[in-house]
Structure formats: C-alpha cells, structure tokens
Short mmCIF file of C-alpha atoms in Angstrom, two decimals:
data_model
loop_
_atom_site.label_atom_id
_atom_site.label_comp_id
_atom_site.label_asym_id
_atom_site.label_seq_id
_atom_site.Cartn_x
_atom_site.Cartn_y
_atom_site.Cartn_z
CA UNK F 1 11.50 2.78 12.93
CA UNK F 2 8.31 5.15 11.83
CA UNK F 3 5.62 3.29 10.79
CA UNK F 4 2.36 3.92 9.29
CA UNK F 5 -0.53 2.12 9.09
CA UNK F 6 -3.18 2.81 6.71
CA UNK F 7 -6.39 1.09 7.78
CA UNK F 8 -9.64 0.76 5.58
CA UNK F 9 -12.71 -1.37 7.03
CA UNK F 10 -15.45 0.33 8.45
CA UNK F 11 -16.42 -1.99 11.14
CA UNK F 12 -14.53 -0.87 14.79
CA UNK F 13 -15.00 -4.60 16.19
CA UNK F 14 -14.16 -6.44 12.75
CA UNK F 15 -10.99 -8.62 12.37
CA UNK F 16 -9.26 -6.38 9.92
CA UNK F 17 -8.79 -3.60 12.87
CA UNK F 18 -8.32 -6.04 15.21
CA UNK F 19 -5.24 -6.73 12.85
CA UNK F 20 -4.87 -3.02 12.95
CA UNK F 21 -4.49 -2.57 16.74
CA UNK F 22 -2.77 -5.66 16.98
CA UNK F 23 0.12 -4.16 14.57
CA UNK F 24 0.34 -0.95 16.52
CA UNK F 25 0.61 -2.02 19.74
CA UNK F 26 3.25 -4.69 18.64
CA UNK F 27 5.18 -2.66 17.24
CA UNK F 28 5.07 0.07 19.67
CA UNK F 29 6.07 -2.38 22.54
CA UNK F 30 9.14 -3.30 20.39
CA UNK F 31 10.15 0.59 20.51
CA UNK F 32 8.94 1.78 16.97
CA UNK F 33 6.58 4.75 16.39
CA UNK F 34 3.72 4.06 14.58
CA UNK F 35 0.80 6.53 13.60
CA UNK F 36 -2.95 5.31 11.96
CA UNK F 37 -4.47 7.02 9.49
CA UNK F 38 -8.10 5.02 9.50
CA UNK F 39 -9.87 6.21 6.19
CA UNK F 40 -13.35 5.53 7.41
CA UNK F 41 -13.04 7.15 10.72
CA UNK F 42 -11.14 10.18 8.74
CA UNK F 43 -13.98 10.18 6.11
CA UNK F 44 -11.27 10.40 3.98
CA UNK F 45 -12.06 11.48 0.06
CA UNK F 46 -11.22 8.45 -2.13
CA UNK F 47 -11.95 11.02 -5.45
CA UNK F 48 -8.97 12.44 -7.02
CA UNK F 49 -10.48 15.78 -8.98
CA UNK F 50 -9.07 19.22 -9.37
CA UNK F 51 -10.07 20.60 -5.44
CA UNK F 52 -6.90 18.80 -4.74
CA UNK F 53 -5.23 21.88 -6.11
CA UNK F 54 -5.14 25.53 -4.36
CA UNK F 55 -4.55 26.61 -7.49
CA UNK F 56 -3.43 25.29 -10.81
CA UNK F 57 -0.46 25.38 -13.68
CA UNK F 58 -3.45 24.98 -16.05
CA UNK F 59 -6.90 26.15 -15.25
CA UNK F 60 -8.26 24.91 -18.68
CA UNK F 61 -7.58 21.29 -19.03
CA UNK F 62 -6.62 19.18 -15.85
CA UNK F 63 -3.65 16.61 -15.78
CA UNK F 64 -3.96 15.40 -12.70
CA UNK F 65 -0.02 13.93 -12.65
CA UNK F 66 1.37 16.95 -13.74
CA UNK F 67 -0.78 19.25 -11.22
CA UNK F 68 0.01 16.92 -8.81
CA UNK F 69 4.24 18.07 -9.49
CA UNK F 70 3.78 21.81 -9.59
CA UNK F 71 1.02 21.89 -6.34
CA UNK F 72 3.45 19.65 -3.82
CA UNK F 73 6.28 21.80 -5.96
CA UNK F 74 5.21 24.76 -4.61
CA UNK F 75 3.15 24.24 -1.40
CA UNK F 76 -0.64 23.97 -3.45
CA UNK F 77 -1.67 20.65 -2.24
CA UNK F 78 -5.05 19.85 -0.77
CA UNK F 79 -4.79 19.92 2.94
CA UNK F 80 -5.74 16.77 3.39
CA UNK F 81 -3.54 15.36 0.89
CA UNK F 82 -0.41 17.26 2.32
CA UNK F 83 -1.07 15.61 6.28
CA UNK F 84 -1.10 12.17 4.21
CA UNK F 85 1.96 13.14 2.20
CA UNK F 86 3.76 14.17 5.49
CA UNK F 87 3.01 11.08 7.20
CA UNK F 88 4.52 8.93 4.02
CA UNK F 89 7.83 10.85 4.37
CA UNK F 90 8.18 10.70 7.86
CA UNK F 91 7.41 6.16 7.98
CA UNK F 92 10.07 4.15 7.00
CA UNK F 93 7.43 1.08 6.93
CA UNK F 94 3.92 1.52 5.80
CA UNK F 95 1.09 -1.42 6.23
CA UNK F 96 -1.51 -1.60 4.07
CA UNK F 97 -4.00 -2.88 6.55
CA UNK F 98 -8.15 -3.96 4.40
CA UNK F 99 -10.23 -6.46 3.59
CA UNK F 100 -10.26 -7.90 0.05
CA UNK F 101 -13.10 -6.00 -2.36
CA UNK F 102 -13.38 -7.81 -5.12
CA UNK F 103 -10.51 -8.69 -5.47
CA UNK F 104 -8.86 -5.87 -4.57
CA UNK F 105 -9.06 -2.98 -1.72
CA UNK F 106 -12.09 -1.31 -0.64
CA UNK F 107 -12.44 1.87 -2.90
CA UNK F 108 -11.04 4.60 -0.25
CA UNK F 109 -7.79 2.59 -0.07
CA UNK F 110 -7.86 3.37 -4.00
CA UNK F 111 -8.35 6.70 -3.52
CA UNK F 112 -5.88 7.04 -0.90
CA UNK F 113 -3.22 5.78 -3.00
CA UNK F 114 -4.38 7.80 -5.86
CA UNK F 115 -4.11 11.08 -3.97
CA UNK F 116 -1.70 10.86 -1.27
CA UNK F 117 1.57 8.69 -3.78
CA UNK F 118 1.89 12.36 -5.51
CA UNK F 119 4.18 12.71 -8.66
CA UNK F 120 6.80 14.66 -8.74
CA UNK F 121 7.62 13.03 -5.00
CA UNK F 122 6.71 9.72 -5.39
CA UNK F 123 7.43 8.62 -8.65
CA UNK F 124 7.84 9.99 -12.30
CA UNK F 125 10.11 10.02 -15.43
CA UNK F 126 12.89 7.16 -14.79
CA UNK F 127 12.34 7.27 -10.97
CA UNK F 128 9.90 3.58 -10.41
CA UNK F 129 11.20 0.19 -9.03
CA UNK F 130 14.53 0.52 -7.41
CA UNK F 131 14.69 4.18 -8.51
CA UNK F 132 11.24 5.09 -7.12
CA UNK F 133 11.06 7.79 -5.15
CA UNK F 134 9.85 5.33 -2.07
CA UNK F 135 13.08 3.29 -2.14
CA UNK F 136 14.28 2.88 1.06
CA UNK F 137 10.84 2.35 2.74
CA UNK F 138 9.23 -0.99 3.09
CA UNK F 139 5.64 -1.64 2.64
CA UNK F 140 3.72 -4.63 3.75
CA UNK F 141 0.33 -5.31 2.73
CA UNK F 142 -1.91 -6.95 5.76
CA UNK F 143 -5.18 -8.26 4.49
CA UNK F 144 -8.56 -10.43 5.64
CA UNK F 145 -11.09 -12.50 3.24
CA UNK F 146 -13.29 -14.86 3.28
CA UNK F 147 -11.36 -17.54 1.53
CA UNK F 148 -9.54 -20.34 1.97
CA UNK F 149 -5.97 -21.28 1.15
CA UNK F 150 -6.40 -24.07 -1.29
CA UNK F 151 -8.80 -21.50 -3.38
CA UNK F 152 -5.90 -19.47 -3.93
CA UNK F 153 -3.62 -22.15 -5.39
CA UNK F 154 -2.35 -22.21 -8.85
CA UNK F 155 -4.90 -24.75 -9.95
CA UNK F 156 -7.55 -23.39 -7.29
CA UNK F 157 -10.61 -21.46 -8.25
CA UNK F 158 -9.87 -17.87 -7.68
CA UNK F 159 -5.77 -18.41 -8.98
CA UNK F 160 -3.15 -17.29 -6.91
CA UNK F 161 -3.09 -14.67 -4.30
CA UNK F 162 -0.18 -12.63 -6.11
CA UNK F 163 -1.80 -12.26 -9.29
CA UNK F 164 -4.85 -10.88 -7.55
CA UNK F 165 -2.64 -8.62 -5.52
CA UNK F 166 -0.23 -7.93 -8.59
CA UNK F 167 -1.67 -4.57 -9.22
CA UNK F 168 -0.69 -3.35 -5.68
CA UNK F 169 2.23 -5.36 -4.90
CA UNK F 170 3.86 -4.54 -8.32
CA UNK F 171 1.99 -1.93 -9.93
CA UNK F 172 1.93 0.36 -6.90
CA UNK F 173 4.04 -0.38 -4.57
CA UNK F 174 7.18 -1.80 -5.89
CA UNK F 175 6.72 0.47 -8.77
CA UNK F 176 7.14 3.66 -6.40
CA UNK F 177 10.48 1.65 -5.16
CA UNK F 178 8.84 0.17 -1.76
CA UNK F 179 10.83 -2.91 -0.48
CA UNK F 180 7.68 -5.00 -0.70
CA UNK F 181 7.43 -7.82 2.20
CA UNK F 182 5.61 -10.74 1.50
CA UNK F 183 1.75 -10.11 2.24
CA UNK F 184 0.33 -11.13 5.35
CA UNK F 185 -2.78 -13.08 4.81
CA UNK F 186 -5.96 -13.42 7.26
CA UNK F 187 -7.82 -16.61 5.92
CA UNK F 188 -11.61 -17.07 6.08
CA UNK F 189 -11.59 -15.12 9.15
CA UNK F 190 -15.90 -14.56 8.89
CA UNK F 191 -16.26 -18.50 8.82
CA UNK F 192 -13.36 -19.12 11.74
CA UNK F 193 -13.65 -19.66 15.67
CA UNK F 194 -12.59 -17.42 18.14
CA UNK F 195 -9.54 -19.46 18.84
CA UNK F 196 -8.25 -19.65 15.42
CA UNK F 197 -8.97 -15.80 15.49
CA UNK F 198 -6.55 -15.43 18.13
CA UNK F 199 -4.11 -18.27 17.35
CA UNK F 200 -4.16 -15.93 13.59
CA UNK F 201 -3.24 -12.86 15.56
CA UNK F 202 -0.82 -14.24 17.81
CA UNK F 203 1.13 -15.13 14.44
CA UNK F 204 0.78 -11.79 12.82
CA UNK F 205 2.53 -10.32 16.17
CA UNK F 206 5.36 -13.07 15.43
CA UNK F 207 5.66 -12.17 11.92
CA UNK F 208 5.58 -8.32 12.98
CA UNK F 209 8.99 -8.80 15.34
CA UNK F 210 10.70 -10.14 12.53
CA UNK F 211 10.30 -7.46 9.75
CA UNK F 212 14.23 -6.79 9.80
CA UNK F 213 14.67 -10.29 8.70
CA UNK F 214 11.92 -10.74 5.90
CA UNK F 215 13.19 -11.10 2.43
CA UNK F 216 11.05 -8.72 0.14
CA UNK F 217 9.80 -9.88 -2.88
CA UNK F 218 11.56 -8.96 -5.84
CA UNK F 219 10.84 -6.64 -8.95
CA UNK F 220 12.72 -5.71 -11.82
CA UNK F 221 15.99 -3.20 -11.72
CA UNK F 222 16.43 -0.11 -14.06
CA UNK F 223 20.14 -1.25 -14.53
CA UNK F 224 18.33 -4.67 -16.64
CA UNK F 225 17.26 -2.14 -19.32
CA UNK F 226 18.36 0.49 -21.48
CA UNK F 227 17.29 3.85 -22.12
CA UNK F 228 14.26 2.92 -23.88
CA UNK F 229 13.10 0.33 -21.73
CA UNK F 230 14.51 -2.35 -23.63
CA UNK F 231 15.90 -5.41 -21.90
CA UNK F 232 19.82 -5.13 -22.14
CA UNK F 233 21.33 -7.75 -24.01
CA UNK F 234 23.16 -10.53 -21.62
CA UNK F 235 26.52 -10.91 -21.24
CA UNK F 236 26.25 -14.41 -22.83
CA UNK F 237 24.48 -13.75 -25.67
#
C-alpha cells in the first residue's frame, strides 16, 4: 500500500510528529511505502490565489474551481501544487496527521486541502461521496489536543468529537469519496506523563497494523437520491 502522510505542527520534538514518525516507520516495517509531506518544514503556501495558475481560461475574473479544471487539464498547475497532486494519486491511504486549532486544523492543513484536492480531479459535478473522484483511497485523520475524553461527550462541554471534525470527515473527505476510518485521537497529550505518552503510541502502532480490518464510517450514496438531489422515495412508502 502507498501511503501519505500529511503532517502540520511546527514543533520537531512535539507529540503530533512523534505520531508522525511513529506512523511511518510502522507502516514501513509492515512493507507499505509511505512518503511525508510536513507543511511547516516545506513552508508550504496555505493561500489559494491566482499564482496557482501558469496561465488562465479567464484573466479577468478568477474562479478558482473552474481554473483549478482547465490548469491540471492541461498541465498549468502551480508547481508546488502539481508535486502535492502527484503524491495524492500515487497513496492509496492518506493520514491527516495535526493538532486541533480551534477546533479544527492548523491553517496550512486548510490551505493544503484547498490547493492540492483540485477540481476537475478530485471532485466536481455528480462525482462526491461514493462517486468522488478519491473513491478507492482511504483517509484517516490522526490528531492531538489538549482535552479530555469526557469533554467530548454528547452532554460534555465542547460536544462530540465528530461534530467538531464533521467539516473534514464529511465535508472534505468523504465528500471527495475517501473511505474515511474512524479518527485516531491523542488525548490531553500536553497535561500527560511520559508513560501514558508511550503507552498512547504503542496503541496507535496497534491500530496502524489493522487498517485492512477497520470499518469506515459511513456517508450517504448517490444511488439514495435522484437527479436533483432529492431523497428517492422508499420502496415502502
């Protein structure tokens, strides 16, 4: 299997790329290939603007979507944008690999996404959830905060995890057609010991050797609605 890890924290001896390097050399020892792209060390741009374009359908008035079709359409792509895009089409797994932002991802993982998931390639007209043009591929989203399980419960402060993550989870990924595994969660890993640190990595390297056997989470299907997006009427009714 090809896997990429995407990897946003800007701290070489934090948690989040100890994650990282924990990931990578698990799953290279299992026989998989796996290549980083770490957006701080990369200095990756975040900002989606119209230098992303050698040149452009419409030099008066930018759609970014629609010169984002006719540039990987016909080789125009930002270099840096292209290497990304390459490195999405070769990985049949990619891992999501940041610390919680405000309840999100830090701001270049934004811009990463916004960039490098192109349309035309990655998603567009009918082609999102299980006709996305990343179906196939699974995606698993491997994040650190500062919080504490029962925060995240239904009735805990901050509401559940998925709902903060929807936006990702659903919005992004599952909408480009990833098979979405369940997130893997590092808990109040500032506040921890070094034992529970380790005892937390030693089960993200379990969870990693079992990624054939995960059962994704699951989104809607195309086939559940009709041309216009309207739920199909059941059988029963």
């Amino acid at each position: 299997m090809n896997v990429l890890i995407v990897h946003a924290h800007p701290e070489a001896g934090s948690f989040t790329t100890a994650m990282r390097d924990a990931a990578a050399d698990t799953l290279t020892a299992a026989g998989h290939q796996v290549l980083i792209s770490d957006l701080y060390e990369m200095k990756f741009n975040p900002v989606a603007s119209a230098n992303d374009f050698l040149s452009r359908a419409n030099e008066d008035y930018l759609v970014y979507a629609l010169e984002q079709r006719h540039a990987d359409a016909n080789g125009l792509l930002a270099p840096d944008i292209k290497v990304e895009l390459d490195k999405v089409v070769w990985a049949d797994l990619i891992i999501f690999n940041f610390p919680i932002y405000w309840f999100s991802m830090p701001a270049v993982m934004k811009g990463w996404i916004d960039r490098v998931f192109v349309s035309g390639r990655c998603y567009g007209g009918m082609r999102f959830y299980d006709r996305g043009g990343m179906k196939g591929k699974k995606a698993l989203v491997a994040l650190t905060l500062g919080g504490q399980p029962h925060m995240f419960d239904v009735d805990g402060v901050h509401g559940p995890l998925s709902e903060m993550l929807r936006h990702l989870l659903r919005g992004t990924l599952g909408y480009l057609g990833f098979e979405v595994l369940h997130p893997f969660v590092g808990w109040h890993v500032p506040y921890i010991s070094q034992d529970a640190r380790t005892a937390l990595l030693d089960t993200y390297r379990a969870r990693l050797r079992t990624l054939d056997s995960q059962k994704a989470m699951v989104f809607p299907s195309l086939d559940d609605f009709d041309d216009l997006l309207r739920p199909k009427a059941s059988d029963a009714a």
